[in-house]
XYZ file of C-alpha atoms in Angstrom:
545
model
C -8.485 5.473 11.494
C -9.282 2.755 13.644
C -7.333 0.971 15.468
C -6.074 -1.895 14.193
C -2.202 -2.076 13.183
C -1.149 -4.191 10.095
C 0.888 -7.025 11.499
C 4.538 -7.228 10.305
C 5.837 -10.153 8.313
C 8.231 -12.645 10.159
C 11.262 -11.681 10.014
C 13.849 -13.577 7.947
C 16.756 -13.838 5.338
C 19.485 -15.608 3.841
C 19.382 -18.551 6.509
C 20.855 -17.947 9.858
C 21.704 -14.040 8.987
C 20.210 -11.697 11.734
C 18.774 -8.482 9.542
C 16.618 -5.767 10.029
C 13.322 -7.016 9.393
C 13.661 -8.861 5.906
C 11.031 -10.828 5.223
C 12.277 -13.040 2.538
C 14.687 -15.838 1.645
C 16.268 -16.960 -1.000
C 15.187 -19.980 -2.835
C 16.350 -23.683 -2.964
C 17.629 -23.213 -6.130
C 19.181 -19.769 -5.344
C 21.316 -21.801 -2.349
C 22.274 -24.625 -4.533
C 23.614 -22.228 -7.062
C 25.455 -20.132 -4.066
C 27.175 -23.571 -3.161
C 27.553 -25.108 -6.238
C 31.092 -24.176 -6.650
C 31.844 -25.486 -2.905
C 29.919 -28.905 -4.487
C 31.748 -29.342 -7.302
C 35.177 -28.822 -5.645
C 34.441 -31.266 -3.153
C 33.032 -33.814 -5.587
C 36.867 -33.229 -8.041
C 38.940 -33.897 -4.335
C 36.363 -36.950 -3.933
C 36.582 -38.686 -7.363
C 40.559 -38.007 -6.927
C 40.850 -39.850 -3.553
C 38.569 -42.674 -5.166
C 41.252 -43.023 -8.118
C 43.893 -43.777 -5.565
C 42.518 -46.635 -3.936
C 43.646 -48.294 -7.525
C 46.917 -47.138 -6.960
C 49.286 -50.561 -6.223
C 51.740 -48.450 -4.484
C 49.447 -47.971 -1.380
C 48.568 -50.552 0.786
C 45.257 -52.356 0.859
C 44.220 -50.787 4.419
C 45.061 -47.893 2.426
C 43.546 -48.296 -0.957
C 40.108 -49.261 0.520
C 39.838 -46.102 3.345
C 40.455 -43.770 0.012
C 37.655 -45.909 -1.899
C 35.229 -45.649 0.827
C 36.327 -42.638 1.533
C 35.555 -41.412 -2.021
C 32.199 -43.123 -2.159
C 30.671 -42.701 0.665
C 32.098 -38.395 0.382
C 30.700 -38.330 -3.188
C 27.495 -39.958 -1.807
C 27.051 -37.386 1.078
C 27.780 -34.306 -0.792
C 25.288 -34.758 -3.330
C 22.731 -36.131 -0.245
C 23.417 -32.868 0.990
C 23.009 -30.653 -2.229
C 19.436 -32.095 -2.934
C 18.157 -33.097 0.077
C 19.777 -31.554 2.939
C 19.753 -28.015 1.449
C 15.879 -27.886 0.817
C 15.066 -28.453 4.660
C 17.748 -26.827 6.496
C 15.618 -23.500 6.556
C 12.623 -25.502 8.122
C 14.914 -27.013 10.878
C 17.152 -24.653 13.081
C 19.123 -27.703 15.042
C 20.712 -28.411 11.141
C 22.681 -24.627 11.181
C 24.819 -25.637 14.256
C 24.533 -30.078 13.667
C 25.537 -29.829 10.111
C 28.575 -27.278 10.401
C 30.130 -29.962 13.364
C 29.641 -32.672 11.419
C 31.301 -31.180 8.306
C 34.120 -30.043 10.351
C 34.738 -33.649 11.900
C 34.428 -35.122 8.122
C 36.687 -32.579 6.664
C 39.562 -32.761 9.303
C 39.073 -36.851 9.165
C 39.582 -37.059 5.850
C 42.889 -34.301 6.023
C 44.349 -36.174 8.916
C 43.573 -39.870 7.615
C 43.340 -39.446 3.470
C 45.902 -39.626 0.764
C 48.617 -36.992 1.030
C 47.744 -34.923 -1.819
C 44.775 -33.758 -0.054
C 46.957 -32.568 3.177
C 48.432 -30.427 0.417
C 45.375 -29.061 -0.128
C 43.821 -28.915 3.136
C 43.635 -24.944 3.503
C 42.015 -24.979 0.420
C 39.441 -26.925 1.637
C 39.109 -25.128 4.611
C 38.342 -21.641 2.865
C 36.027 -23.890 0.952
C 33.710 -25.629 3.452
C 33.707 -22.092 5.704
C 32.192 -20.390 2.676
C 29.836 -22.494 1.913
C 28.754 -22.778 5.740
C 28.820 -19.300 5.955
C 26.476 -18.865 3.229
C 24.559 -21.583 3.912
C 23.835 -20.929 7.500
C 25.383 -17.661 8.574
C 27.840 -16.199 10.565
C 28.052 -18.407 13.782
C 27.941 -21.506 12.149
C 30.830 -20.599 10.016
C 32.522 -19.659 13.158
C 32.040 -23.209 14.711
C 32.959 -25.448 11.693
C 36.410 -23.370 11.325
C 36.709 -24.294 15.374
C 35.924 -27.879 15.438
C 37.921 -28.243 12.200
C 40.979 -26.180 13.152
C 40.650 -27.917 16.861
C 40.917 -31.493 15.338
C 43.509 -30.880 13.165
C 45.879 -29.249 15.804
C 45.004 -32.072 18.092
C 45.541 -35.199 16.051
C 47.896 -33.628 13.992
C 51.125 -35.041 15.474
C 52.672 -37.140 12.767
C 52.013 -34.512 10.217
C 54.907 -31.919 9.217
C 53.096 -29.772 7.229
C 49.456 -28.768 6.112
C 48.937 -27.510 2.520
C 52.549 -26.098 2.880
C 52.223 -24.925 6.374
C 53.503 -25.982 9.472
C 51.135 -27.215 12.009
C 51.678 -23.808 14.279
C 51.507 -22.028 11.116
C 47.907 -23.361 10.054
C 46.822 -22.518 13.874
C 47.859 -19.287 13.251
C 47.074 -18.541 10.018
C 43.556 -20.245 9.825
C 41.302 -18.663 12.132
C 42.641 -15.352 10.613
C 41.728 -16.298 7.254
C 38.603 -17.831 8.777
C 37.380 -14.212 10.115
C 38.449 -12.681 6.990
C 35.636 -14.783 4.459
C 33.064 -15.230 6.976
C 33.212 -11.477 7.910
C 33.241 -10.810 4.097
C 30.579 -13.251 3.166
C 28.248 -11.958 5.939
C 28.318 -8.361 5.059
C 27.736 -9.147 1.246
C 25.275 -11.051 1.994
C 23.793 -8.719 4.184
C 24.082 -6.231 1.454
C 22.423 -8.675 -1.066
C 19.644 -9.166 1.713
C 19.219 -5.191 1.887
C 18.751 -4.928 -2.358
C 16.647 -8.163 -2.227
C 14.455 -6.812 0.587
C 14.223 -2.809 -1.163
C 13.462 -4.601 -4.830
C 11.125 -7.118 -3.453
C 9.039 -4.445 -1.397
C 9.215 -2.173 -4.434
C 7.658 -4.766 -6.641
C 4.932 -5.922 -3.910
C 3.849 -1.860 -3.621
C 3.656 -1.412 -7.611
C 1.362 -4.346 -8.160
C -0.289 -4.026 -4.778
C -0.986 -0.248 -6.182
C -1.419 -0.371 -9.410
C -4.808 -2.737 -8.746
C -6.515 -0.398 -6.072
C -8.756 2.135 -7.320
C -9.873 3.551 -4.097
C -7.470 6.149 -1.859
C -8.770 4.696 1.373
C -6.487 1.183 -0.126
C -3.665 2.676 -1.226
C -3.060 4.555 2.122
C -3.464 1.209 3.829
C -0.953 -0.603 1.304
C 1.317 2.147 1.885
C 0.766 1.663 5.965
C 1.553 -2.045 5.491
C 4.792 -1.106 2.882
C 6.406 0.789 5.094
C 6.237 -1.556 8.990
C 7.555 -4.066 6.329
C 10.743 -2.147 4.798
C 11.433 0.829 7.245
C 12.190 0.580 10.902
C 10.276 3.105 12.190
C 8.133 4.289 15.374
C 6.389 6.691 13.587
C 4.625 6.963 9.504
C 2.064 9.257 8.131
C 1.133 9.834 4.666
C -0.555 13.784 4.289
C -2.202 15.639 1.590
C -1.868 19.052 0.674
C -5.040 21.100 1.038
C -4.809 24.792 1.068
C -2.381 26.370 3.804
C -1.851 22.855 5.775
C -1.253 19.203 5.450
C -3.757 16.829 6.293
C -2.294 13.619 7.984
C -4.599 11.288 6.404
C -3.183 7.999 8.214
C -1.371 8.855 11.171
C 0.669 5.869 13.502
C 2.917 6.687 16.097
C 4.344 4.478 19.105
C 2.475 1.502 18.546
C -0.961 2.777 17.332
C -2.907 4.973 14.989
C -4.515 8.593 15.464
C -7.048 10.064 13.837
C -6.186 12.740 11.008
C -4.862 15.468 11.929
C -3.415 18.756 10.277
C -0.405 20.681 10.287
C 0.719 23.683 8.432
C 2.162 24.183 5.278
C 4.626 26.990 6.319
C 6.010 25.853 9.800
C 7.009 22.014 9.598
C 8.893 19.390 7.830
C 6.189 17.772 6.136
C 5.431 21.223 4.930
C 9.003 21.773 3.721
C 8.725 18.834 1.832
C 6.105 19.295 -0.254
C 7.015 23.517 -0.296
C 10.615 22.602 -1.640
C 9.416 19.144 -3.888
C 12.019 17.217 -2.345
C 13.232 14.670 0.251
C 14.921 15.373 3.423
C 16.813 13.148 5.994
C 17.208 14.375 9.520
C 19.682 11.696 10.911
C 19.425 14.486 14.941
C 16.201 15.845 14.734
C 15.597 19.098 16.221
C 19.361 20.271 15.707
C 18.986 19.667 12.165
C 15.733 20.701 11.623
C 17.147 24.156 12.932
C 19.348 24.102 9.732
C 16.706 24.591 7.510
C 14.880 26.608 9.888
C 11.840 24.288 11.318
C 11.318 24.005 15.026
C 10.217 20.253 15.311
C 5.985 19.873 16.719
C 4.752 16.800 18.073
C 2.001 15.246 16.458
C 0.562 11.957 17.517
C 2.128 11.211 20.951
C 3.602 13.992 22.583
C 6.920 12.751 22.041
C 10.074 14.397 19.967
C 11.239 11.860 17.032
C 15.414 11.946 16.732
C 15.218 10.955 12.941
C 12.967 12.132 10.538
C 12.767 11.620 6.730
C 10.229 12.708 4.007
C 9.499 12.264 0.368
C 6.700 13.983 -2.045
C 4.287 12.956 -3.548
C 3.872 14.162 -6.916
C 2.328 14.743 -10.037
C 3.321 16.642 -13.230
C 6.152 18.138 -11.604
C 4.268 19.417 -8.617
C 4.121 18.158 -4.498
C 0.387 17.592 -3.475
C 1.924 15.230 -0.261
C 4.434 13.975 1.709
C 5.152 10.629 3.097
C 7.398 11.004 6.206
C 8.285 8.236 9.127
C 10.377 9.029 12.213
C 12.623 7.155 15.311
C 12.781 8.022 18.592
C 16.358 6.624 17.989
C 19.465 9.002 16.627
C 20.459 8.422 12.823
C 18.516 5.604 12.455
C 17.918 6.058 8.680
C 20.408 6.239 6.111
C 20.371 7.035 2.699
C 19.369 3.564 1.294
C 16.384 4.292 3.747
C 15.158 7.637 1.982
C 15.677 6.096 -1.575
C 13.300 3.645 -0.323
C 10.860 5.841 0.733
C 11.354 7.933 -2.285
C 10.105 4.643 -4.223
C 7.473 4.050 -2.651
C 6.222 7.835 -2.525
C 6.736 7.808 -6.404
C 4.289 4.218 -6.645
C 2.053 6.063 -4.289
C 1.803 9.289 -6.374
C 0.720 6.913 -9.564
C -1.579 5.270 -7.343
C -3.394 8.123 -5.495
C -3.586 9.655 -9.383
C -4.920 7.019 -10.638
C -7.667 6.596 -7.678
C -8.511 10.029 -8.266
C -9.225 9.969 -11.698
C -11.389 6.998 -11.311
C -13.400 8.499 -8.594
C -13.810 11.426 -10.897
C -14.991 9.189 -14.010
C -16.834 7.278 -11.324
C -18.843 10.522 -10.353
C -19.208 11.545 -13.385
C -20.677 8.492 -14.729
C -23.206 9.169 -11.893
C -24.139 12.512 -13.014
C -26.497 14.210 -16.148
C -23.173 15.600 -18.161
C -25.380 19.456 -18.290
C -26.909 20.065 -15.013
C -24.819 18.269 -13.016
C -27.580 16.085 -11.357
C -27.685 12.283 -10.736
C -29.106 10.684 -14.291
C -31.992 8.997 -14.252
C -30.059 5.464 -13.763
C -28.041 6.387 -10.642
C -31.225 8.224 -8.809
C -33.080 5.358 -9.252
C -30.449 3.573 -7.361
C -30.173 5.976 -4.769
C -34.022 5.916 -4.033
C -33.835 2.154 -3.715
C -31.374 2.411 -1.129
C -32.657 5.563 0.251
C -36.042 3.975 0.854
C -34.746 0.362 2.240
C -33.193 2.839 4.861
C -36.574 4.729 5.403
C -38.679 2.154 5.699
C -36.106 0.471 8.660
C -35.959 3.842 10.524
C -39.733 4.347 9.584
C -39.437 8.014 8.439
C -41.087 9.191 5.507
C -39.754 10.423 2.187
C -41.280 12.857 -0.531
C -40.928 12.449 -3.880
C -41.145 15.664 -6.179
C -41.441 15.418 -9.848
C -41.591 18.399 -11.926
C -41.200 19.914 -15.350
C -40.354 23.155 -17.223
C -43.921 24.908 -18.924
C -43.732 25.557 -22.141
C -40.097 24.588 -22.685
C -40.246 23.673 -26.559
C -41.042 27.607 -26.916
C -37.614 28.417 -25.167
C -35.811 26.111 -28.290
C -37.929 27.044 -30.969
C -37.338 30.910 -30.211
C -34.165 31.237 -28.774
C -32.229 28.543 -29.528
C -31.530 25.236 -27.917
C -28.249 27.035 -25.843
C -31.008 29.266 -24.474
C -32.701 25.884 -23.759
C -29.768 24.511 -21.846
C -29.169 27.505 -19.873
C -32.740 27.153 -18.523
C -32.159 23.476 -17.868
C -29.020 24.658 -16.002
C -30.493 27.585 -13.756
C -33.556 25.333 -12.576
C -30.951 22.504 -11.622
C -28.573 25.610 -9.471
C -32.242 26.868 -8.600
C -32.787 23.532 -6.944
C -29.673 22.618 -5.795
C -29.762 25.888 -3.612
C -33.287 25.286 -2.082
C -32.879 21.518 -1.044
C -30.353 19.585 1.574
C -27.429 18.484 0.686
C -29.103 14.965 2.132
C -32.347 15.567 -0.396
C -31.622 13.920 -3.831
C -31.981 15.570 -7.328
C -32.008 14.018 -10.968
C -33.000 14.862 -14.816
C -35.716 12.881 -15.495
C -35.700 13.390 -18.848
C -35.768 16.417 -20.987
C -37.136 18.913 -18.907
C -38.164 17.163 -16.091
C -36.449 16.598 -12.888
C -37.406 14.669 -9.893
C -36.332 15.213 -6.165
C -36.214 13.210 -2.937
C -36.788 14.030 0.438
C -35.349 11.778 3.072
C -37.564 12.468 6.615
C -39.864 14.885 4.831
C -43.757 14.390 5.268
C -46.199 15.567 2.523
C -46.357 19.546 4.015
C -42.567 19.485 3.982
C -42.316 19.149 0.183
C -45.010 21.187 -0.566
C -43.223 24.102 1.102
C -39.940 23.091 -0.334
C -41.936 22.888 -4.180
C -43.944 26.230 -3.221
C -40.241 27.540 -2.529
C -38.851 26.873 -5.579
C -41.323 28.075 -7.525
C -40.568 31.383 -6.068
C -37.378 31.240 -6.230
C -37.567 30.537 -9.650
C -39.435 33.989 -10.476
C -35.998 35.240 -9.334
C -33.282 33.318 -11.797
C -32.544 35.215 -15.039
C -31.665 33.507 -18.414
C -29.679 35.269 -20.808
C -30.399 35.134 -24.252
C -27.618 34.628 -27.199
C -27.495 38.884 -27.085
C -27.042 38.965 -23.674
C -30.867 40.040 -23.124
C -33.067 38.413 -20.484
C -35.730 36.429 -21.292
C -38.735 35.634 -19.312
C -37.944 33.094 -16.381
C -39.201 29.434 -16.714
C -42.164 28.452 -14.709
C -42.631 24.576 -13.291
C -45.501 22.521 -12.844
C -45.060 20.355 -9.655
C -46.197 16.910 -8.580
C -45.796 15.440 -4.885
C -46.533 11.770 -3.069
C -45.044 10.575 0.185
C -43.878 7.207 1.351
C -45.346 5.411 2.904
C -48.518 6.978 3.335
C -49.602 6.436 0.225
C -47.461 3.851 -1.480
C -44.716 1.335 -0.826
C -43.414 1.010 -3.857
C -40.637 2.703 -5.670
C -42.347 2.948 -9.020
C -45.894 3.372 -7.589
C -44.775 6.070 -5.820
C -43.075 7.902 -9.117
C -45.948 7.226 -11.111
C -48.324 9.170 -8.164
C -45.859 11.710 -8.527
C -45.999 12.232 -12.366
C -49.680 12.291 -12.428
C -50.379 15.351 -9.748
C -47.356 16.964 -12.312
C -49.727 16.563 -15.095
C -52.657 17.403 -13.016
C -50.773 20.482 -12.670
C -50.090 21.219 -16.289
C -54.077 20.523 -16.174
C -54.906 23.017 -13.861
C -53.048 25.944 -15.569
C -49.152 25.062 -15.282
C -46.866 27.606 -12.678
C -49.186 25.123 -9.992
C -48.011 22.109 -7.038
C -50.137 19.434 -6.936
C -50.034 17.958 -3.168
C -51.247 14.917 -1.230
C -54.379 15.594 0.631
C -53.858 16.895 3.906
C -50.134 18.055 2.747
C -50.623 21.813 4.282
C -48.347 24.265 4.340
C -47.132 26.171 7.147
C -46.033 29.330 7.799
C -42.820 28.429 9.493
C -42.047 25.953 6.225
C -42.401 28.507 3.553
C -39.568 30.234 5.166
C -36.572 30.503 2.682
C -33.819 28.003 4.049
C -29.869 27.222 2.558
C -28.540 24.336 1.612
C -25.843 23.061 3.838
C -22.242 23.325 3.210
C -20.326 20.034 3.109
């Protein structure tokens, strides 16, 4: 891994609502249909105080404060529901201006409106503190019910009663009611926040996933995934292979390790993927204990206090884990491993998916017998393979050769007997040449190798050695009898000695092959000067990846 660490989103929800790391928020429409209700019953109190300012029993002082009350309310409220609304996440001084404001309007128009709407004064109250309290959060619900409740109680003195309540009852009885919906609004919204965050992160990961078709990209979408959702000081994502778990992307305290293993019999991530199912340690080591792990640092040498994994899986069996931990007690909860279980399960599809293509993707490279590059992809590889040679300015050898008197191996035996020839020279070679050296079918029955850093000598030992080597392989017949073992006819030329050009240097190739064939067949037809030594004849392996 290197070492840059995905930044996290800003952090941000319902407006003014501390959270954990949410980095959404809702909509202007979503708000205006959260307040509508506080709207509308505003606008009905409104249109009723305009109605009295035609009513002859009130005086004219009277009748006009309720009309411009009424107008110039009516005018504000829907001010605020399509223009104030849109811009109050953009500008933090609105959360605390706006709830002030609508506290002095509200307890103006209670103190100094028509009666009726003193009756009704708590239930504007409950009314304006939701809406600020979903509008803007907590603490600005807190300070609208305050200046409110403050002006009210203050200038308050001629009044008997508000909404049926004596004046020392509403100071009472307000605030209380006051804690009660803006402690209840804040925790379902907080709630609503936690479901929109989980739903909205589970969406991103499926169509973030479901495009990548490489396993190096899903790891890092998962990386990204979970600093977004999860609080955590610690992720990895590992892989089962054999007896251990392979800790593919590793990040701990602030930065990222290289991979790493850990066994498959003696840890959690182990467990996990042993047991095909999740686990949440909410005290670490004590309840790792339980199921009888001893907790191992990995990363920083630093114990985590909570740990939780989930598998990875496919047809019913674990192949990985994906695991984060806190240095902080119980700081997961059950939401928290559901959440991880998601995105283990998009990650499962994903890495399934990647694999598969990678396999049609190799395949599509290889001749579907011998299990060589076809004559497409080697191309492809020489091209690239001699761009790099000629920058470096090391040589390569080409080798093309050809099975003698292959027709007589289908005409008499059969054309399985064929293939199984085709096959053993292809293992034949495969065993005799670097796992750097490149191999493809030709055509037919002839194949054609490459030597990276090889001068003219070098291939004719390796050619000399697999025409020994050759002698050795037996081919069965369709009775199980051997049959005589294939002989090859060789050509070699170098680059860049004697060409710099891909298909020049083929074409030199192929005719030394059929020189070859001229010369008797079972021969190697060399560059001049291409000696062979004593010390290159010797029989060598071919490198395990």
């Amino acid at each position: 891994m290197n070492g840059n660490i995905p930044q996290k989103a800003e952090q941000s929800s319902l407006p003014g609502l501390k959270n954990s790391g949410d980095p959404f928020r809702l909509s202007t429409d979503e708000l205006r249909l959260l307040i509508l209700p506080v709207i509308l019953i505003s606008e009905g109190l409104l249109i009723l105080c305009l109605m009295t300012g035609f009513d002859p029993s009130l005086n004219a002082q009277q009748r006009i404060f309720n009309v411009l009350l009424g107008v110039l309310g009516s005018i504000y409220s829907l001010v605020f529901y399509f223009w104030i609304i849109p811009v109050t996440p953009y500008f933090k001084s609105l959360r605390w201006l706006l709830p002030i404001f609508n506290g002095v309007a509200v307890s103006t128009t209670v103190l100094l409106g028509p009666v009726y709407i003193q009756e009704f004064a708590l239930l504007v109250l409950i009314t304006f503190t939701l809406g600020t309290t979903i509008l803007f959060g907590r603490l600005p619900g807190y300070t609208f019910i305050l200046t409110s409740t403050l002006l009210l109680s203050i200038f308050s003195g001629h009044l008997t009663q508000l909404g049926g309540l004596t004046v020392w009852g509403w100071v009472l009885s307000v605030p209380i009611l006051g804690i009660i919906i803006i402690e209840t609004v804040s925790r379902m919204v907080n709630i609503i926040n936690h479901h929109l965050r989980r739903m909205r992160t589970l969406n991103d990961v499926a169509s973030s996933l479901s495009s990548s078709i490489e396993i190096s990209e899903v790891f890092e979408m998962m990386s990204t995934a979970i600093q977004s959702a999860l609080q955590a000081d610690t992720y990895y994502i590992g892989v089962k292979q054999n007896d251990d778990i392979r800790l593919e992307l590793l990040y701990d305290g602030g930065e990222f390790f290289p991979p790493t293993h850990v066994p498959i019999h003696d840890s959690l991530s182990g467990y996990v993927v042993r047991n095909n199912r999740s686990i949440l340690l909410r005290h670490g080591a004590a309840d790792a204990k339980k199921i009888g792990i001893e907790l191992k640092t990995v990363g920083k040498a630093r114990l985590s206090q909570s740990w939780m994994g989930a598998p990875m899986e496919h047809d019913g069996e674990a192949f990985g884990v994906v695991a984060v931990a806190s240095y902080t007690d119980s700081a997961f909860t059950q939401r928290d491993l559901e959440l991880l279980e998601n995105i283990a399960q998009q990650a499962s599809m994903a890495i399934d998916n990647a694999r598969h293509h990678s396999q049609v993707e190799q395949q599509s490279r290889l001749d579907s017998l011998t299990g060589t590059l076809n004559h497409y992809t080697f191309l492809s590889e020489l091209g690239g393979l001699l761009q790099t040679a000629c920058s470096l300015r090391q040589p390569v050898s080409i080798i093309m050769l050809d099975i003698d008197h292959f027709k007589q191996y289908n005409d008499q035996f059969g054309h399985l007997v064929g293939d199984r020839v085709l096959t053993s020279l292809a293992q034949c070679i495969l065993s005799n040449i670097k796992s750097t050296d490149l191999v493809g079918r030709w055509g037919g029955e002839e194949f054609i190798i490459a030597l990276p850093n090889a001068h003219g000598s070098q291939a004719n030992a390796v050619a000399h050695r697999l025409r020994n080597s050759l002698r050795a392989v037996q081919v069965l017949d369709r009775t199980g009898q051997p049959v005589a073992p294939p002989t090859i006819s060789q050509g070699i030329s170098t680059f860049p000695e004697e060409t710099q050009e891909m298909y020049a240097l083929i074409d030199l190739a192929d005719k030394r092959l059929y020189h070859a064939k001229e010369n008797g067949r079972d021969q190697v037809a060399a560059p001049p000067h291409a000696h062979i030594h004593t010390t290159e004849i010797a029989p060598k392996q071919r490198p395990s990846h």
